PDB file of C-alpha atoms in Angstrom:
ATOM      1  CA  MET A  85       6.487 -25.943  -2.164  1.00  0.00           C
ATOM      2  CA  ILE A  86       3.447 -25.848   0.024  1.00  0.00           C
ATOM      3  CA  GLY A  87       1.449 -23.226  -1.396  1.00  0.00           C
ATOM      4  CA  GLN A  88       1.419 -20.424  -3.400  1.00  0.00           C
ATOM      5  CA  LEU A  89       0.550 -16.846  -2.700  1.00  0.00           C
ATOM      6  CA  ARG A  90      -2.074 -15.609  -3.549  1.00  0.00           C
ATOM      7  CA  SER A  91      -2.601 -11.928  -2.157  1.00  0.00           C
ATOM      8  CA  THR A  92      -1.319  -9.475   0.458  1.00  0.00           C
ATOM      9  CA  VAL A  93      -3.528  -7.849   2.386  1.00  0.00           C
ATOM     10  CA  ILE A  94      -4.412  -5.023   4.077  1.00  0.00           C
ATOM     11  CA  ASP A  95      -6.399  -3.848   6.110  1.00  0.00           C
ATOM     12  CA  CYS A  96      -7.975  -0.078   6.527  1.00  0.00           C
ATOM     13  CA  PRO A  97     -11.511   1.370   7.172  1.00  0.00           C
ATOM     14  CA  ASP A  98     -12.130   2.170   3.574  1.00  0.00           C
ATOM     15  CA  PRO A  99     -11.549  -0.852   1.176  1.00  0.00           C
ATOM     16  CA  ARG A 100     -12.674   0.966  -1.930  1.00  0.00           C
ATOM     17  CA  ALA A 101     -11.026   4.201  -1.545  1.00  0.00           C
ATOM     18  CA  LEU A 102      -7.273   2.768  -0.374  1.00  0.00           C
ATOM     19  CA  ALA A 103      -7.723   0.269  -3.695  1.00  0.00           C
ATOM     20  CA  ALA A 104      -8.180   3.637  -5.892  1.00  0.00           C
ATOM     21  CA  PHE A 105      -5.347   4.888  -4.154  1.00  0.00           C
ATOM     22  CA  TYR A 106      -3.279   1.855  -4.965  1.00  0.00           C
ATOM     23  CA  ALA A 107      -4.692   1.435  -8.496  1.00  0.00           C
ATOM     24  CA  GLU A 108      -3.096   4.785  -9.348  1.00  0.00           C
ATOM     25  CA  LEU A 109       0.517   4.004  -7.346  1.00  0.00           C
ATOM     26  CA  THR A 110       1.064   0.576  -8.993  1.00  0.00           C
ATOM     27  CA  GLY A 111      -0.962   0.469 -12.177  1.00  0.00           C
ATOM     28  CA  LEU A 112      -2.541  -2.874 -10.722  1.00  0.00           C
ATOM     29  CA  PRO A 113      -6.354  -3.248 -12.507  1.00  0.00           C
ATOM     30  CA  LEU A 114      -9.112  -3.969 -10.717  1.00  0.00           C
ATOM     31  CA  ALA A 115     -10.553  -7.560  -9.837  1.00  0.00           C
ATOM     32  CA  GLU A 116     -13.652  -6.598  -9.448  1.00  0.00           C
ATOM     33  CA  GLY A 117     -15.229 -10.950  -9.841  1.00  0.00           C
ATOM     34  CA  ASP A 118     -12.660 -11.824  -6.636  1.00  0.00           C
ATOM     35  CA  SER A 119     -14.152  -8.397  -4.664  1.00  0.00           C
ATOM     36  CA  ASP A 120     -16.721  -8.486  -2.066  1.00  0.00           C
ATOM     37  CA  GLY A 121     -18.854  -4.813  -2.130  1.00  0.00           C
ATOM     38  CA  ASP A 122     -17.051  -2.308   0.325  1.00  0.00           C
ATOM     39  CA  GLU A 123     -15.596  -4.899   2.946  1.00  0.00           C
ATOM     40  CA  TRP A 124     -12.973  -6.851   0.356  1.00  0.00           C
ATOM     41  CA  VAL A 125     -12.093  -5.295  -2.430  1.00  0.00           C
ATOM     42  CA  VAL A 126      -8.946  -6.551  -5.112  1.00  0.00           C
ATOM     43  CA  LEU A 127      -6.241  -5.712  -7.657  1.00  0.00           C
ATOM     44  CA  GLY A 128      -4.348  -7.435  -9.626  1.00  0.00           C
ATOM     45  CA  GLY A 129      -4.569 -10.782 -12.417  1.00  0.00           C
ATOM     46  CA  PRO A 130      -6.777 -13.820 -11.555  1.00  0.00           C
ATOM     47  CA  VAL A 131      -5.681 -16.215  -8.888  1.00  0.00           C
ATOM     48  CA  GLY A 132      -2.464 -17.379  -9.633  1.00  0.00           C
ATOM     49  CA  GLN A 133      -1.140 -14.213 -11.164  1.00  0.00           C
ATOM     50  CA  HIS A 134       0.881 -11.416  -9.630  1.00  0.00           C
ATOM     51  CA  PRO A 135       1.034  -9.106  -7.734  1.00  0.00           C
ATOM     52  CA  ARG A 136      -2.331  -9.201  -6.221  1.00  0.00           C
ATOM     53  CA  LEU A 137      -3.025  -6.724  -3.566  1.00  0.00           C
ATOM     54  CA  ALA A 138      -6.358  -7.065  -1.604  1.00  0.00           C
ATOM     55  CA  PHE A 139      -8.266  -4.659   1.297  1.00  0.00           C
ATOM     56  CA  GLN A 140     -10.184  -6.015   3.799  1.00  0.00           C
ATOM     57  CA  LYS A 141     -12.466  -3.420   6.121  1.00  0.00           C
ATOM     58  CA  ALA A 142     -11.121  -2.842   9.359  1.00  0.00           C
ATOM     59  CA  PRO A 143     -12.949  -0.093  10.673  1.00  0.00           C
ATOM     60  CA  ASP A 144     -11.221   0.197  14.397  1.00  0.00           C
ATOM     61  CA  LEU A 145      -7.892   0.182  12.319  1.00  0.00           C
ATOM     62  CA  ARG A 146      -4.937   1.351  14.234  1.00  0.00           C
ATOM     63  CA  PRO A 147      -2.049   2.072  11.678  1.00  0.00           C
ATOM     64  CA  PRO A 148       1.180   1.768  12.275  1.00  0.00           C
ATOM     65  CA  THR A 149       3.072   5.457  13.920  1.00  0.00           C
ATOM     66  CA  TRP A 150       6.553   4.725  11.587  1.00  0.00           C
ATOM     67  CA  PRO A 151       8.890   5.251  13.046  1.00  0.00           C
ATOM     68  CA  ASP A 152       7.578   4.543  16.473  1.00  0.00           C
ATOM     69  CA  PRO A 153       7.400   0.565  17.590  1.00  0.00           C
ATOM     70  CA  GLU A 154       4.631   1.237  19.889  1.00  0.00           C
ATOM     71  CA  ARG A 155       2.068   0.537  16.637  1.00  0.00           C
ATOM     72  CA  PRO A 156       5.144  -0.931  14.086  1.00  0.00           C
ATOM     73  CA  GLN A 157       4.354  -1.154  10.278  1.00  0.00           C
ATOM     74  CA  GLN A 158       4.273  -4.805  10.465  1.00  0.00           C
ATOM     75  CA  LEU A 159       4.739  -5.391   6.017  1.00  0.00           C
ATOM     76  CA  HIS A 160       4.784  -2.475   3.899  1.00  0.00           C
ATOM     77  CA  LEU A 161       5.463  -2.239   0.053  1.00  0.00           C
ATOM     78  CA  ASP A 162       8.379  -1.173  -2.225  1.00  0.00           C
ATOM     79  CA  VAL A 163       7.432   0.216  -5.306  1.00  0.00           C
ATOM     80  CA  THR A 164      10.108   1.337  -7.836  1.00  0.00           C
ATOM     81  CA  VAL A 165       9.514   4.221 -10.213  1.00  0.00           C
ATOM     82  CA  THR A 166      11.874   6.372 -12.381  1.00  0.00           C
ATOM     83  CA  ASP A 167      11.656   9.568 -11.341  1.00  0.00           C
ATOM     84  CA  ILE A 168      11.719  10.102  -7.905  1.00  0.00           C
ATOM     85  CA  GLU A 169      10.236  14.127  -7.670  1.00  0.00           C
ATOM     86  CA  ALA A 170       7.324  13.617 -10.469  1.00  0.00           C
ATOM     87  CA  ALA A 171       6.436  10.274  -8.421  1.00  0.00           C
ATOM     88  CA  GLU A 172       6.161  11.827  -4.791  1.00  0.00           C
ATOM     89  CA  ARG A 173       4.236  14.491  -6.024  1.00  0.00           C
ATOM     90  CA  ALA A 174       1.721  12.059  -7.919  1.00  0.00           C
ATOM     91  CA  VAL A 175       1.260  10.321  -4.645  1.00  0.00           C
ATOM     92  CA  LEU A 176       0.781  13.381  -1.902  1.00  0.00           C
ATOM     93  CA  ALA A 177      -1.703  14.315  -4.752  1.00  0.00           C
ATOM     94  CA  LEU A 178      -3.205  11.150  -4.060  1.00  0.00           C
ATOM     95  CA  GLY A 179      -3.711  11.208  -0.084  1.00  0.00           C
ATOM     96  CA  ALA A 180      -0.052   9.885   0.510  1.00  0.00           C
ATOM     97  CA  ARG A 181       1.889  11.960   3.312  1.00  0.00           C
ATOM     98  CA  ARG A 182       5.824  11.712   3.965  1.00  0.00           C
ATOM     99  CA  LEU A 183       6.950  10.298   6.561  1.00  0.00           C
ATOM    100  CA  ASP A 184      10.637  10.194   8.456  1.00  0.00           C
ATOM    101  CA  GLY A 185      12.679   8.512   7.006  1.00  0.00           C
ATOM    102  CA  GLU A 186      14.813   8.194   3.622  1.00  0.00           C
ATOM    103  CA  GLY A 187      18.205   6.111   2.621  1.00  0.00           C
ATOM    104  CA  GLU A 188      19.774   5.821  -0.264  1.00  0.00           C
ATOM    105  CA  GLY A 189      17.404   5.301  -3.132  1.00  0.00           C
ATOM    106  CA  PHE A 190      14.160   5.127  -1.220  1.00  0.00           C
ATOM    107  CA  ARG A 191      11.347   7.387   0.835  1.00  0.00           C
ATOM    108  CA  VAL A 192       8.979   6.493   3.251  1.00  0.00           C
ATOM    109  CA  TYR A 193       5.399   7.989   2.831  1.00  0.00           C
ATOM    110  CA  ALA A 194       2.143   6.710   4.560  1.00  0.00           C
ATOM    111  CA  ASP A 195      -1.162   5.450   2.135  1.00  0.00           C
ATOM    112  CA  PRO A 196      -4.266   7.528   2.650  1.00  0.00           C
ATOM    113  CA  ALA A 197      -4.970   4.916   5.340  1.00  0.00           C
ATOM    114  CA  GLY A 198      -2.220   5.050   7.518  1.00  0.00           C
ATOM    115  CA  HIS A 199       0.058   1.913   6.419  1.00  0.00           C
ATOM    116  CA  PRO A 200       4.184   2.993   5.420  1.00  0.00           C
ATOM    117  CA  PHE A 201       5.107   2.073   1.899  1.00  0.00           C
ATOM    118  CA  CYS A 202       8.765   3.424   0.259  1.00  0.00           C
ATOM    119  CA  LEU A 203       8.832   4.739  -3.484  1.00  0.00           C
ATOM    120  CA  CYS A 204      12.493   3.390  -4.045  1.00  0.00           C
ATOM    121  CA  TRP A 205      14.735   4.229  -7.516  1.00  0.00           C
ATOM    122  CA  ASP A 206      18.614   2.933  -8.296  1.00  0.00           C
TER     123      ASP A 206
END
């Protein structure tokens, strides 16, 4: 092993707002001590504990245009849910929007900053 994953970092125009969205979606707590004002916001436990999500200010972000390859998704999060219908209502109420594309056991959404993510179920 060369190193240990520290965080998955998501660029966005408003790190605090997007961190609040993902805190509600995943239940990860705000790690205020690892955050830096409104420029860098971290969710999760201390360094070395997983998972950790960080949100970095990118005022000129050009969000992905799922599924258009002109601006690909680059990465996305899969979030496991037990009741897809209830989970969909909840993420839409938080500001997500449904995107085209779904398969057996998953649906695709965009977070409030435009990043794709999937709600998955078995």
